[in-house]
């Protein structure tokens, strides 16, 4: 944290567009108005000294949701949850972009920081949308209530590599302190997500290159999830990847096939190698790619 429309499995391509960060600089007033009407407005996002403000990772996550908006609308989620809502920018943007297209959707948000819970509520209210916001460590207050019922989960986890003693700190430090390799909190979140997601559930998660996203995807693959990168963005300080996970019956039915598992691992290594080449050979900030 700097302090695809309808992509079919097996295909890959890249586009260059930074949606949320470039809204203010867009020269086409119609495009600018259309994009702005689908996301939370920064001027209406509440704040607090101990709450993480929207930044590159927040914008990248919202860009990923916008890129997949058509699929999300077709999906017609009954329940959407953000784990670690911070300012409320992401959950508010999700509620706005689905809006009247998904009238039956219920929204939830959690954060371990009580100040963030308050700020999220204010941001939602200032945009005229609603979510049930709970002060909770990951989703401890909702696990039994929502187990197997959530169709969409969005997470911008604490992913910055830090000393382990900073993990779970009070206040704003908890928003980014990820422990060794930035994986301590991520590794706690993954089994909770697996418990909460419905049989048709989707997860959108922000990762950093240092988090070893290949390994994260392999962990989720063992749980029966396919995955793909929706947005890849590099800044001066970090390389972000927004990964979408979804339950895949084919993976579950072939989980014991070691040959296929090895082939999948080799495919991941090839994809990550290609991404490194793209990052070094292109000045583009934003990528959309897919892992099959």
PDB file of C-alpha atoms in Angstrom:
ATOM      1  CA  UNK A   1       0.000   0.000   0.000  1.00  0.00           C
ATOM      2  CA  UNK A   2       1.749   3.125  -1.116  1.00  0.00           C
ATOM      3  CA  UNK A   3       1.885   5.279   1.953  1.00  0.00           C
ATOM      4  CA  UNK A   4     -12.300  -7.880 -18.614  1.00  0.00           C
ATOM      5  CA  UNK A   5     -14.992  -7.804 -19.596  1.00  0.00           C
ATOM      6  CA  UNK A   6     -16.133 -11.444 -20.146  1.00  0.00           C
ATOM      7  CA  UNK A   7     -12.670 -12.990 -20.346  1.00  0.00           C
ATOM      8  CA  UNK A   8     -12.978 -16.643 -21.333  1.00  0.00           C
ATOM      9  CA  UNK A   9     -10.853 -19.317 -19.710  1.00  0.00           C
ATOM     10  CA  UNK A  10      -7.813 -20.026 -21.852  1.00  0.00           C
ATOM     11  CA  UNK A  11      -7.559 -16.602 -23.436  1.00  0.00           C
ATOM     12  CA  UNK A  12      -5.265 -13.756 -22.444  1.00  0.00           C
ATOM     13  CA  UNK A  13      -4.865 -10.162 -23.484  1.00  0.00           C
ATOM     14  CA  UNK A  14      -3.874  -6.836 -21.998  1.00  0.00           C
ATOM     15  CA  UNK A  15      -5.559  -3.458 -22.023  1.00  0.00           C
ATOM     16  CA  UNK A  16      -4.222  -0.138 -20.861  1.00  0.00           C
ATOM     17  CA  UNK A  17      -6.706   1.948 -18.918  1.00  0.00           C
ATOM     18  CA  UNK A  18      -6.618   3.363 -15.432  1.00  0.00           C
ATOM     19  CA  UNK A  19     -10.221   4.027 -14.557  1.00  0.00           C
ATOM     20  CA  UNK A  20     -10.643   5.520 -11.112  1.00  0.00           C
ATOM     21  CA  UNK A  21      -7.393   7.484 -10.974  1.00  0.00           C
ATOM     22  CA  UNK A  22      -7.998   9.140 -14.338  1.00  0.00           C
ATOM     23  CA  UNK A  23     -11.634  10.168 -13.896  1.00  0.00           C
ATOM     24  CA  UNK A  24     -10.715  13.698 -12.936  1.00  0.00           C
ATOM     25  CA  UNK A  25      -8.368  14.055 -15.905  1.00  0.00           C
ATOM     26  CA  UNK A  26     -10.689  12.591 -18.504  1.00  0.00           C
ATOM     27  CA  UNK A  27     -11.248  15.025 -21.384  1.00  0.00           C
ATOM     28  CA  UNK A  28     -14.480  13.435 -22.575  1.00  0.00           C
ATOM     29  CA  UNK A  29     -17.213  14.823 -20.310  1.00  0.00           C
ATOM     30  CA  UNK A  30     -19.641  12.020 -21.195  1.00  0.00           C
ATOM     31  CA  UNK A  31     -17.134   9.291 -20.356  1.00  0.00           C
ATOM     32  CA  UNK A  32     -16.082  11.138 -17.223  1.00  0.00           C
ATOM     33  CA  UNK A  33     -19.674  11.481 -16.058  1.00  0.00           C
ATOM     34  CA  UNK A  34     -20.464   7.828 -16.798  1.00  0.00           C
ATOM     35  CA  UNK A  35     -17.461   6.512 -14.857  1.00  0.00           C
ATOM     36  CA  UNK A  36     -17.980   8.920 -11.972  1.00  0.00           C
ATOM     37  CA  UNK A  37     -21.593   7.853 -11.598  1.00  0.00           C
ATOM     38  CA  UNK A  38     -20.519   4.225 -11.074  1.00  0.00           C
ATOM     39  CA  UNK A  39     -18.022   4.687  -8.226  1.00  0.00           C
ATOM     40  CA  UNK A  40     -17.751   6.469  -4.892  1.00  0.00           C
ATOM     41  CA  UNK A  41     -16.731  10.112  -5.073  1.00  0.00           C
ATOM     42  CA  UNK A  42     -13.484  10.892  -3.269  1.00  0.00           C
ATOM     43  CA  UNK A  43     -14.861  14.207  -2.027  1.00  0.00           C
ATOM     44  CA  UNK A  44     -17.673  12.327  -0.284  1.00  0.00           C
ATOM     45  CA  UNK A  45     -15.432   9.680   1.306  1.00  0.00           C
ATOM     46  CA  UNK A  46     -15.128  10.275   5.039  1.00  0.00           C
ATOM     47  CA  UNK A  47     -11.820  10.113   6.847  1.00  0.00           C
ATOM     48  CA  UNK A  48     -10.075   9.784  10.184  1.00  0.00           C
ATOM     49  CA  UNK A  49      -6.380  10.021  11.181  1.00  0.00           C
ATOM     50  CA  UNK A  50      -6.435   6.334  12.152  1.00  0.00           C
ATOM     51  CA  UNK A  51      -8.196   5.080   8.999  1.00  0.00           C
ATOM     52  CA  UNK A  52      -6.490   4.151   5.725  1.00  0.00           C
ATOM     53  CA  UNK A  53      -7.473   6.523   2.919  1.00  0.00           C
ATOM     54  CA  UNK A  54      -8.192   5.389  -0.664  1.00  0.00           C
ATOM     55  CA  UNK A  55      -4.901   4.948  -2.499  1.00  0.00           C
ATOM     56  CA  UNK A  56      -3.445   3.097  -5.511  1.00  0.00           C
ATOM     57  CA  UNK A  57      -4.493  -0.302  -4.203  1.00  0.00           C
ATOM     58  CA  UNK A  58      -8.049   0.884  -3.486  1.00  0.00           C
ATOM     59  CA  UNK A  59      -8.310   2.373  -6.967  1.00  0.00           C
ATOM     60  CA  UNK A  60      -6.944  -0.795  -8.570  1.00  0.00           C
ATOM     61  CA  UNK A  61      -9.500  -2.955  -6.742  1.00  0.00           C
ATOM     62  CA  UNK A  62     -12.373  -0.722  -7.835  1.00  0.00           C
ATOM     63  CA  UNK A  63     -10.974  -0.753 -11.387  1.00  0.00           C
ATOM     64  CA  UNK A  64     -11.075  -4.555 -11.304  1.00  0.00           C
ATOM     65  CA  UNK A  65     -14.698  -4.517 -10.184  1.00  0.00           C
ATOM     66  CA  UNK A  66     -15.557  -2.018 -12.931  1.00  0.00           C
ATOM     67  CA  UNK A  67     -13.775  -4.177 -15.502  1.00  0.00           C
ATOM     68  CA  UNK A  68     -15.850  -7.165 -14.377  1.00  0.00           C
ATOM     69  CA  UNK A  69     -19.069  -5.196 -13.866  1.00  0.00           C
ATOM     70  CA  UNK A  70     -20.973  -6.872 -16.697  1.00  0.00           C
ATOM     71  CA  UNK A  71     -20.140 -10.278 -15.251  1.00  0.00           C
ATOM     72  CA  UNK A  72     -21.109  -9.138 -11.764  1.00  0.00           C
ATOM     73  CA  UNK A  73     -24.487  -7.941 -13.000  1.00  0.00           C
ATOM     74  CA  UNK A  74     -25.080 -11.233 -14.823  1.00  0.00           C
ATOM     75  CA  UNK A  75     -24.046 -12.995 -11.633  1.00  0.00           C
ATOM     76  CA  UNK A  76     -26.809 -11.226  -9.638  1.00  0.00           C
ATOM     77  CA  UNK A  77     -25.152 -11.703  -6.237  1.00  0.00           C
ATOM     78  CA  UNK A  78     -27.448 -12.050  -3.253  1.00  0.00           C
ATOM     79  CA  UNK A  79     -24.774 -11.029  -0.753  1.00  0.00           C
ATOM     80  CA  UNK A  80     -21.577  -9.021  -1.138  1.00  0.00           C
ATOM     81  CA  UNK A  81     -18.980  -8.582   1.607  1.00  0.00           C
ATOM     82  CA  UNK A  82     -15.887  -6.447   1.981  1.00  0.00           C
ATOM     83  CA  UNK A  83     -13.347  -7.635   4.545  1.00  0.00           C
ATOM     84  CA  UNK A  84     -11.369  -4.670   5.872  1.00  0.00           C
ATOM     85  CA  UNK A  85     -13.454  -1.787   4.564  1.00  0.00           C
ATOM     86  CA  UNK A  86     -11.276   1.078   5.833  1.00  0.00           C
ATOM     87  CA  UNK A  87     -12.773   4.305   4.480  1.00  0.00           C
ATOM     88  CA  UNK A  88     -15.659   2.464   2.819  1.00  0.00           C
ATOM     89  CA  UNK A  89     -14.547   3.536  -0.658  1.00  0.00           C
ATOM     90  CA  UNK A  90     -14.601   0.029  -2.163  1.00  0.00           C
ATOM     91  CA  UNK A  91     -17.851  -1.341  -0.702  1.00  0.00           C
ATOM     92  CA  UNK A  92     -19.572   1.943  -1.531  1.00  0.00           C
ATOM     93  CA  UNK A  93     -18.283   1.806  -5.115  1.00  0.00           C
ATOM     94  CA  UNK A  94     -19.455  -1.796  -5.453  1.00  0.00           C
ATOM     95  CA  UNK A  95     -22.948  -0.918  -4.194  1.00  0.00           C
ATOM     96  CA  UNK A  96     -23.109   2.035  -6.602  1.00  0.00           C
ATOM     97  CA  UNK A  97     -21.853   0.179  -9.686  1.00  0.00           C
ATOM     98  CA  UNK A  98     -24.331  -2.674  -9.201  1.00  0.00           C
ATOM     99  CA  UNK A  99     -27.117  -0.367  -8.034  1.00  0.00           C
ATOM    100  CA  UNK A 100     -30.495  -0.881  -9.642  1.00  0.00           C
ATOM    101  CA  UNK A 101     -29.068  -3.645 -11.852  1.00  0.00           C
ATOM    102  CA  UNK A 102     -28.903  -5.892  -8.766  1.00  0.00           C
ATOM    103  CA  UNK A 103     -31.839  -4.718  -6.637  1.00  0.00           C
ATOM    104  CA  UNK A 104     -31.866  -7.774  -4.381  1.00  0.00           C
ATOM    105  CA  UNK A 105     -28.224  -7.584  -3.312  1.00  0.00           C
ATOM    106  CA  UNK A 106     -27.370  -7.163   0.378  1.00  0.00           C
ATOM    107  CA  UNK A 107     -24.044  -5.586   1.317  1.00  0.00           C
ATOM    108  CA  UNK A 108     -21.855  -6.230   4.349  1.00  0.00           C
ATOM    109  CA  UNK A 109     -18.505  -4.828   5.473  1.00  0.00           C
ATOM    110  CA  UNK A 110     -16.139  -5.593   8.326  1.00  0.00           C
ATOM    111  CA  UNK A 111     -13.109  -3.908   9.847  1.00  0.00           C
ATOM    112  CA  UNK A 112     -11.108  -4.542  13.004  1.00  0.00           C
ATOM    113  CA  UNK A 113     -10.691  -0.789  13.495  1.00  0.00           C
ATOM    114  CA  UNK A 114     -13.743   0.837  15.159  1.00  0.00           C
ATOM    115  CA  UNK A 115     -12.835   4.172  13.591  1.00  0.00           C
ATOM    116  CA  UNK A 116     -12.945   2.517  10.158  1.00  0.00           C
ATOM    117  CA  UNK A 117     -16.399   1.104  10.911  1.00  0.00           C
ATOM    118  CA  UNK A 118     -17.634   4.595  11.712  1.00  0.00           C
ATOM    119  CA  UNK A 119     -15.985   6.122   8.637  1.00  0.00           C
ATOM    120  CA  UNK A 120     -17.347   3.388   6.355  1.00  0.00           C
ATOM    121  CA  UNK A 121     -20.874   4.075   7.603  1.00  0.00           C
ATOM    122  CA  UNK A 122     -20.468   7.794   6.918  1.00  0.00           C
ATOM    123  CA  UNK A 123     -19.132   7.153   3.396  1.00  0.00           C
ATOM    124  CA  UNK A 124     -22.040   4.836   2.611  1.00  0.00           C
ATOM    125  CA  UNK A 125     -24.556   7.344   3.952  1.00  0.00           C
ATOM    126  CA  UNK A 126     -23.043  10.249   2.018  1.00  0.00           C
ATOM    127  CA  UNK A 127     -23.578   8.271  -1.204  1.00  0.00           C
ATOM    128  CA  UNK A 128     -27.083   7.122  -0.365  1.00  0.00           C
ATOM    129  CA  UNK A 129     -26.279   3.400  -0.270  1.00  0.00           C
ATOM    130  CA  UNK A 130     -26.522   0.905   2.576  1.00  0.00           C
ATOM    131  CA  UNK A 131     -24.434  -1.909   4.013  1.00  0.00           C
ATOM    132  CA  UNK A 132     -24.353  -3.650   7.345  1.00  0.00           C
ATOM    133  CA  UNK A 133     -20.975  -2.726   8.851  1.00  0.00           C
ATOM    134  CA  UNK A 134     -19.505  -4.827  11.667  1.00  0.00           C
ATOM    135  CA  UNK A 135     -16.448  -4.253  13.847  1.00  0.00           C
ATOM    136  CA  UNK A 136     -14.797  -7.641  13.487  1.00  0.00           C
ATOM    137  CA  UNK A 137     -11.467  -9.406  13.098  1.00  0.00           C
ATOM    138  CA  UNK A 138     -11.748 -10.540   9.451  1.00  0.00           C
ATOM    139  CA  UNK A 139     -15.361 -11.754   9.706  1.00  0.00           C
ATOM    140  CA  UNK A 140     -15.591 -13.362  13.130  1.00  0.00           C
ATOM    141  CA  UNK A 141     -18.967 -11.807  13.848  1.00  0.00           C
ATOM    142  CA  UNK A 142     -20.486 -13.020  10.583  1.00  0.00           C
ATOM    143  CA  UNK A 143     -19.004 -16.461   9.930  1.00  0.00           C
ATOM    144  CA  UNK A 144     -21.775 -18.547  11.455  1.00  0.00           C
ATOM    145  CA  UNK A 145     -24.459 -16.251  10.093  1.00  0.00           C
ATOM    146  CA  UNK A 146     -23.220 -16.026   6.502  1.00  0.00           C
ATOM    147  CA  UNK A 147     -21.377 -19.334   6.041  1.00  0.00           C
ATOM    148  CA  UNK A 148     -21.804 -20.547   2.462  1.00  0.00           C
ATOM    149  CA  UNK A 149     -24.041 -17.633   1.533  1.00  0.00           C
ATOM    150  CA  UNK A 150     -21.791 -14.848   0.206  1.00  0.00           C
ATOM    151  CA  UNK A 151     -21.610 -14.563  -3.583  1.00  0.00           C
ATOM    152  CA  UNK A 152     -18.962 -11.816  -3.825  1.00  0.00           C
ATOM    153  CA  UNK A 153     -16.145 -10.986  -1.405  1.00  0.00           C
ATOM    154  CA  UNK A 154     -13.708  -8.113  -1.955  1.00  0.00           C
ATOM    155  CA  UNK A 155     -10.524  -7.778   0.074  1.00  0.00           C
ATOM    156  CA  UNK A 156      -7.702  -5.259   0.145  1.00  0.00           C
ATOM    157  CA  UNK A 157      -5.764  -7.041   2.886  1.00  0.00           C
ATOM    158  CA  UNK A 158      -2.785  -5.871   4.939  1.00  0.00           C
ATOM    159  CA  UNK A 159      -0.183  -7.103   2.438  1.00  0.00           C
ATOM    160  CA  UNK A 160       2.927  -5.050   3.218  1.00  0.00           C
ATOM    161  CA  UNK A 161       5.839  -7.135   4.579  1.00  0.00           C
ATOM    162  CA  UNK A 162       6.416  -6.000   8.172  1.00  0.00           C
ATOM    163  CA  UNK A 163       7.696  -7.389  11.468  1.00  0.00           C
ATOM    164  CA  UNK A 164       5.215  -9.901  12.881  1.00  0.00           C
ATOM    165  CA  UNK A 165       4.671  -7.809  16.009  1.00  0.00           C
ATOM    166  CA  UNK A 166       3.032  -5.084  13.905  1.00  0.00           C
ATOM    167  CA  UNK A 167       0.287  -7.422  12.671  1.00  0.00           C
ATOM    168  CA  UNK A 168      -3.036  -6.638  14.317  1.00  0.00           C
ATOM    169  CA  UNK A 169      -1.802  -3.371  15.776  1.00  0.00           C
ATOM    170  CA  UNK A 170      -4.351  -0.810  16.816  1.00  0.00           C
ATOM    171  CA  UNK A 171      -5.234   2.037  14.501  1.00  0.00           C
ATOM    172  CA  UNK A 172      -4.058   2.609  10.969  1.00  0.00           C
ATOM    173  CA  UNK A 173      -1.015   0.300  11.159  1.00  0.00           C
ATOM    174  CA  UNK A 174      -3.371  -2.693  11.058  1.00  0.00           C
ATOM    175  CA  UNK A 175      -4.435  -1.593   7.565  1.00  0.00           C
ATOM    176  CA  UNK A 176      -1.096  -2.459   5.988  1.00  0.00           C
ATOM    177  CA  UNK A 177       0.977  -4.576   8.405  1.00  0.00           C
ATOM    178  CA  UNK A 178       1.072  -8.001   6.740  1.00  0.00           C
ATOM    179  CA  UNK A 179       3.876  -9.754   8.625  1.00  0.00           C
ATOM    180  CA  UNK A 180       6.470 -11.946   6.943  1.00  0.00           C
ATOM    181  CA  UNK A 181       6.233 -11.582   3.149  1.00  0.00           C
ATOM    182  CA  UNK A 182       2.964  -9.728   3.766  1.00  0.00           C
ATOM    183  CA  UNK A 183       1.233 -13.092   4.061  1.00  0.00           C
ATOM    184  CA  UNK A 184       0.288 -13.438   7.742  1.00  0.00           C
ATOM    185  CA  UNK A 185      -3.137 -11.817   7.479  1.00  0.00           C
ATOM    186  CA  UNK A 186      -3.756 -13.072   3.932  1.00  0.00           C
ATOM    187  CA  UNK A 187      -3.213 -16.660   5.084  1.00  0.00           C
ATOM    188  CA  UNK A 188      -5.744 -16.095   7.871  1.00  0.00           C
ATOM    189  CA  UNK A 189      -8.273 -14.627   5.463  1.00  0.00           C
ATOM    190  CA  UNK A 190      -8.237 -17.419   2.851  1.00  0.00           C
ATOM    191  CA  UNK A 191      -9.895 -20.177   4.952  1.00  0.00           C
ATOM    192  CA  UNK A 192     -12.504 -17.696   6.199  1.00  0.00           C
ATOM    193  CA  UNK A 193     -13.302 -16.720   2.626  1.00  0.00           C
ATOM    194  CA  UNK A 194     -13.628 -20.389   1.688  1.00  0.00           C
ATOM    195  CA  UNK A 195     -16.115 -20.855   4.532  1.00  0.00           C
ATOM    196  CA  UNK A 196     -18.182 -17.791   3.618  1.00  0.00           C
ATOM    197  CA  UNK A 197     -18.378 -18.115  -0.159  1.00  0.00           C
ATOM    198  CA  UNK A 198     -21.407 -19.772  -1.700  1.00  0.00           C
ATOM    199  CA  UNK A 199     -21.146 -22.513  -4.320  1.00  0.00           C
ATOM    200  CA  UNK A 200     -21.084 -19.747  -6.943  1.00  0.00           C
ATOM    201  CA  UNK A 201     -18.968 -17.367  -4.885  1.00  0.00           C
ATOM    202  CA  UNK A 202     -16.304 -15.020  -6.282  1.00  0.00           C
ATOM    203  CA  UNK A 203     -13.367 -13.419  -4.474  1.00  0.00           C
ATOM    204  CA  UNK A 204     -11.507 -10.300  -5.630  1.00  0.00           C
ATOM    205  CA  UNK A 205      -8.279  -9.731  -3.704  1.00  0.00           C
ATOM    206  CA  UNK A 206      -5.395  -7.271  -3.868  1.00  0.00           C
ATOM    207  CA  UNK A 207      -1.947  -8.847  -3.797  1.00  0.00           C
ATOM    208  CA  UNK A 208       1.601  -7.586  -3.938  1.00  0.00           C
ATOM    209  CA  UNK A 209       4.392  -9.290  -5.870  1.00  0.00           C
ATOM    210  CA  UNK A 210       6.179  -9.909  -2.551  1.00  0.00           C
ATOM    211  CA  UNK A 211       3.165 -11.932  -1.343  1.00  0.00           C
ATOM    212  CA  UNK A 212       3.952 -14.688  -3.878  1.00  0.00           C
ATOM    213  CA  UNK A 213       0.578 -14.598  -5.648  1.00  0.00           C
ATOM    214  CA  UNK A 214       1.425 -17.855  -7.435  1.00  0.00           C
ATOM    215  CA  UNK A 215       1.491 -19.656  -4.104  1.00  0.00           C
ATOM    216  CA  UNK A 216      -1.744 -17.968  -3.015  1.00  0.00           C
ATOM    217  CA  UNK A 217      -3.432 -19.203  -6.176  1.00  0.00           C
ATOM    218  CA  UNK A 218      -2.062 -22.688  -5.633  1.00  0.00           C
ATOM    219  CA  UNK A 219      -3.468 -22.686  -2.087  1.00  0.00           C
ATOM    220  CA  UNK A 220      -6.862 -21.677  -3.430  1.00  0.00           C
ATOM    221  CA  UNK A 221      -6.610 -24.201  -6.261  1.00  0.00           C
ATOM    222  CA  UNK A 222      -6.245 -26.947  -3.645  1.00  0.00           C
ATOM    223  CA  UNK A 223      -9.558 -25.710  -2.241  1.00  0.00           C
ATOM    224  CA  UNK A 224     -11.159 -25.984  -5.694  1.00  0.00           C
ATOM    225  CA  UNK A 225     -10.798 -22.427  -7.012  1.00  0.00           C
ATOM    226  CA  UNK A 226      -9.732 -21.235 -10.437  1.00  0.00           C
ATOM    227  CA  UNK A 227      -8.247 -17.750 -10.711  1.00  0.00           C
ATOM    228  CA  UNK A 228      -7.174 -14.990 -13.040  1.00  0.00           C
ATOM    229  CA  UNK A 229      -5.637 -11.546 -12.830  1.00  0.00           C
ATOM    230  CA  UNK A 230      -8.179  -8.848 -13.576  1.00  0.00           C
ATOM    231  CA  UNK A 231      -5.901  -5.832 -13.129  1.00  0.00           C
ATOM    232  CA  UNK A 232      -2.140  -5.549 -12.827  1.00  0.00           C
ATOM    233  CA  UNK A 233      -0.648  -2.185 -11.927  1.00  0.00           C
ATOM    234  CA  UNK A 234       2.862  -1.071 -11.143  1.00  0.00           C
ATOM    235  CA  UNK A 235       3.756   2.053  -9.197  1.00  0.00           C
ATOM    236  CA  UNK A 236       7.141   3.381  -8.133  1.00  0.00           C
ATOM    237  CA  UNK A 237       6.797   1.527  -4.838  1.00  0.00           C
ATOM    238  CA  UNK A 238       4.910  -1.691  -5.606  1.00  0.00           C
ATOM    239  CA  UNK A 239       3.517  -4.076  -8.193  1.00  0.00           C
ATOM    240  CA  UNK A 240      -0.155  -4.825  -7.555  1.00  0.00           C
ATOM    241  CA  UNK A 241      -2.272  -7.667  -8.906  1.00  0.00           C
ATOM    242  CA  UNK A 242      -6.005  -7.884  -8.373  1.00  0.00           C
ATOM    243  CA  UNK A 243      -6.885 -11.564  -8.595  1.00  0.00           C
ATOM    244  CA  UNK A 244     -10.347 -13.016  -9.030  1.00  0.00           C
ATOM    245  CA  UNK A 245     -11.047 -16.489  -7.623  1.00  0.00           C
ATOM    246  CA  UNK A 246     -14.103 -18.639  -8.260  1.00  0.00           C
ATOM    247  CA  UNK A 247     -15.140 -22.191  -7.463  1.00  0.00           C
ATOM    248  CA  UNK A 248     -14.413 -24.554 -10.355  1.00  0.00           C
ATOM    249  CA  UNK A 249     -16.013 -27.981 -10.461  1.00  0.00           C
ATOM    250  CA  UNK A 250     -13.401 -29.231 -12.937  1.00  0.00           C
ATOM    251  CA  UNK A 251     -10.602 -28.450 -10.487  1.00  0.00           C
ATOM    252  CA  UNK A 252     -12.475 -30.158  -7.657  1.00  0.00           C
ATOM    253  CA  UNK A 253     -13.146 -33.277  -9.731  1.00  0.00           C
ATOM    254  CA  UNK A 254      -9.522 -33.566 -10.857  1.00  0.00           C
ATOM    255  CA  UNK A 255      -7.895 -32.557  -7.590  1.00  0.00           C
ATOM    256  CA  UNK A 256      -6.247 -35.947  -7.227  1.00  0.00           C
ATOM    257  CA  UNK A 257      -4.731 -35.843 -10.698  1.00  0.00           C
ATOM    258  CA  UNK A 258      -1.069 -35.063 -10.003  1.00  0.00           C
ATOM    259  CA  UNK A 259      -0.146 -34.732 -13.646  1.00  0.00           C
ATOM    260  CA  UNK A 260      -2.723 -32.047 -14.215  1.00  0.00           C
ATOM    261  CA  UNK A 261      -1.629 -30.307 -11.016  1.00  0.00           C
ATOM    262  CA  UNK A 262       1.985 -30.242 -12.217  1.00  0.00           C
ATOM    263  CA  UNK A 263       0.905 -28.944 -15.609  1.00  0.00           C
ATOM    264  CA  UNK A 264      -1.100 -26.202 -13.919  1.00  0.00           C
ATOM    265  CA  UNK A 265       1.911 -25.180 -11.807  1.00  0.00           C
ATOM    266  CA  UNK A 266       4.094 -24.966 -14.903  1.00  0.00           C
ATOM    267  CA  UNK A 267       1.423 -22.852 -16.588  1.00  0.00           C
ATOM    268  CA  UNK A 268       1.418 -20.475 -13.593  1.00  0.00           C
ATOM    269  CA  UNK A 269       5.190 -20.104 -13.729  1.00  0.00           C
ATOM    270  CA  UNK A 270       5.018 -19.334 -17.441  1.00  0.00           C
ATOM    271  CA  UNK A 271       2.287 -16.742 -16.904  1.00  0.00           C
ATOM    272  CA  UNK A 272       4.192 -15.019 -14.092  1.00  0.00           C
ATOM    273  CA  UNK A 273       7.342 -14.997 -16.223  1.00  0.00           C
ATOM    274  CA  UNK A 274       5.415 -13.322 -19.026  1.00  0.00           C
ATOM    275  CA  UNK A 275       3.995 -10.752 -16.605  1.00  0.00           C
ATOM    276  CA  UNK A 276       7.498  -9.843 -15.457  1.00  0.00           C
ATOM    277  CA  UNK A 277       8.509  -9.308 -19.077  1.00  0.00           C
ATOM    278  CA  UNK A 278       5.428  -7.137 -19.691  1.00  0.00           C
ATOM    279  CA  UNK A 279       6.194  -5.048 -16.615  1.00  0.00           C
ATOM    280  CA  UNK A 280       9.797  -4.447 -17.643  1.00  0.00           C
ATOM    281  CA  UNK A 281       9.124  -3.801 -21.338  1.00  0.00           C
ATOM    282  CA  UNK A 282       6.047  -1.617 -21.131  1.00  0.00           C
ATOM    283  CA  UNK A 283       5.318   1.708 -19.525  1.00  0.00           C
ATOM    284  CA  UNK A 284       1.685   0.783 -19.157  1.00  0.00           C
ATOM    285  CA  UNK A 285       0.341   0.823 -15.606  1.00  0.00           C
ATOM    286  CA  UNK A 286      -2.651  -1.411 -16.057  1.00  0.00           C
ATOM    287  CA  UNK A 287      -2.879  -4.992 -17.299  1.00  0.00           C
ATOM    288  CA  UNK A 288      -5.630  -7.550 -17.593  1.00  0.00           C
ATOM    289  CA  UNK A 289      -4.479 -11.145 -17.898  1.00  0.00           C
ATOM    290  CA  UNK A 290      -5.879 -14.554 -17.149  1.00  0.00           C
ATOM    291  CA  UNK A 291      -4.766 -17.731 -15.531  1.00  0.00           C
ATOM    292  CA  UNK A 292      -6.581 -20.858 -16.593  1.00  0.00           C
TER     293      UNK A 292
END
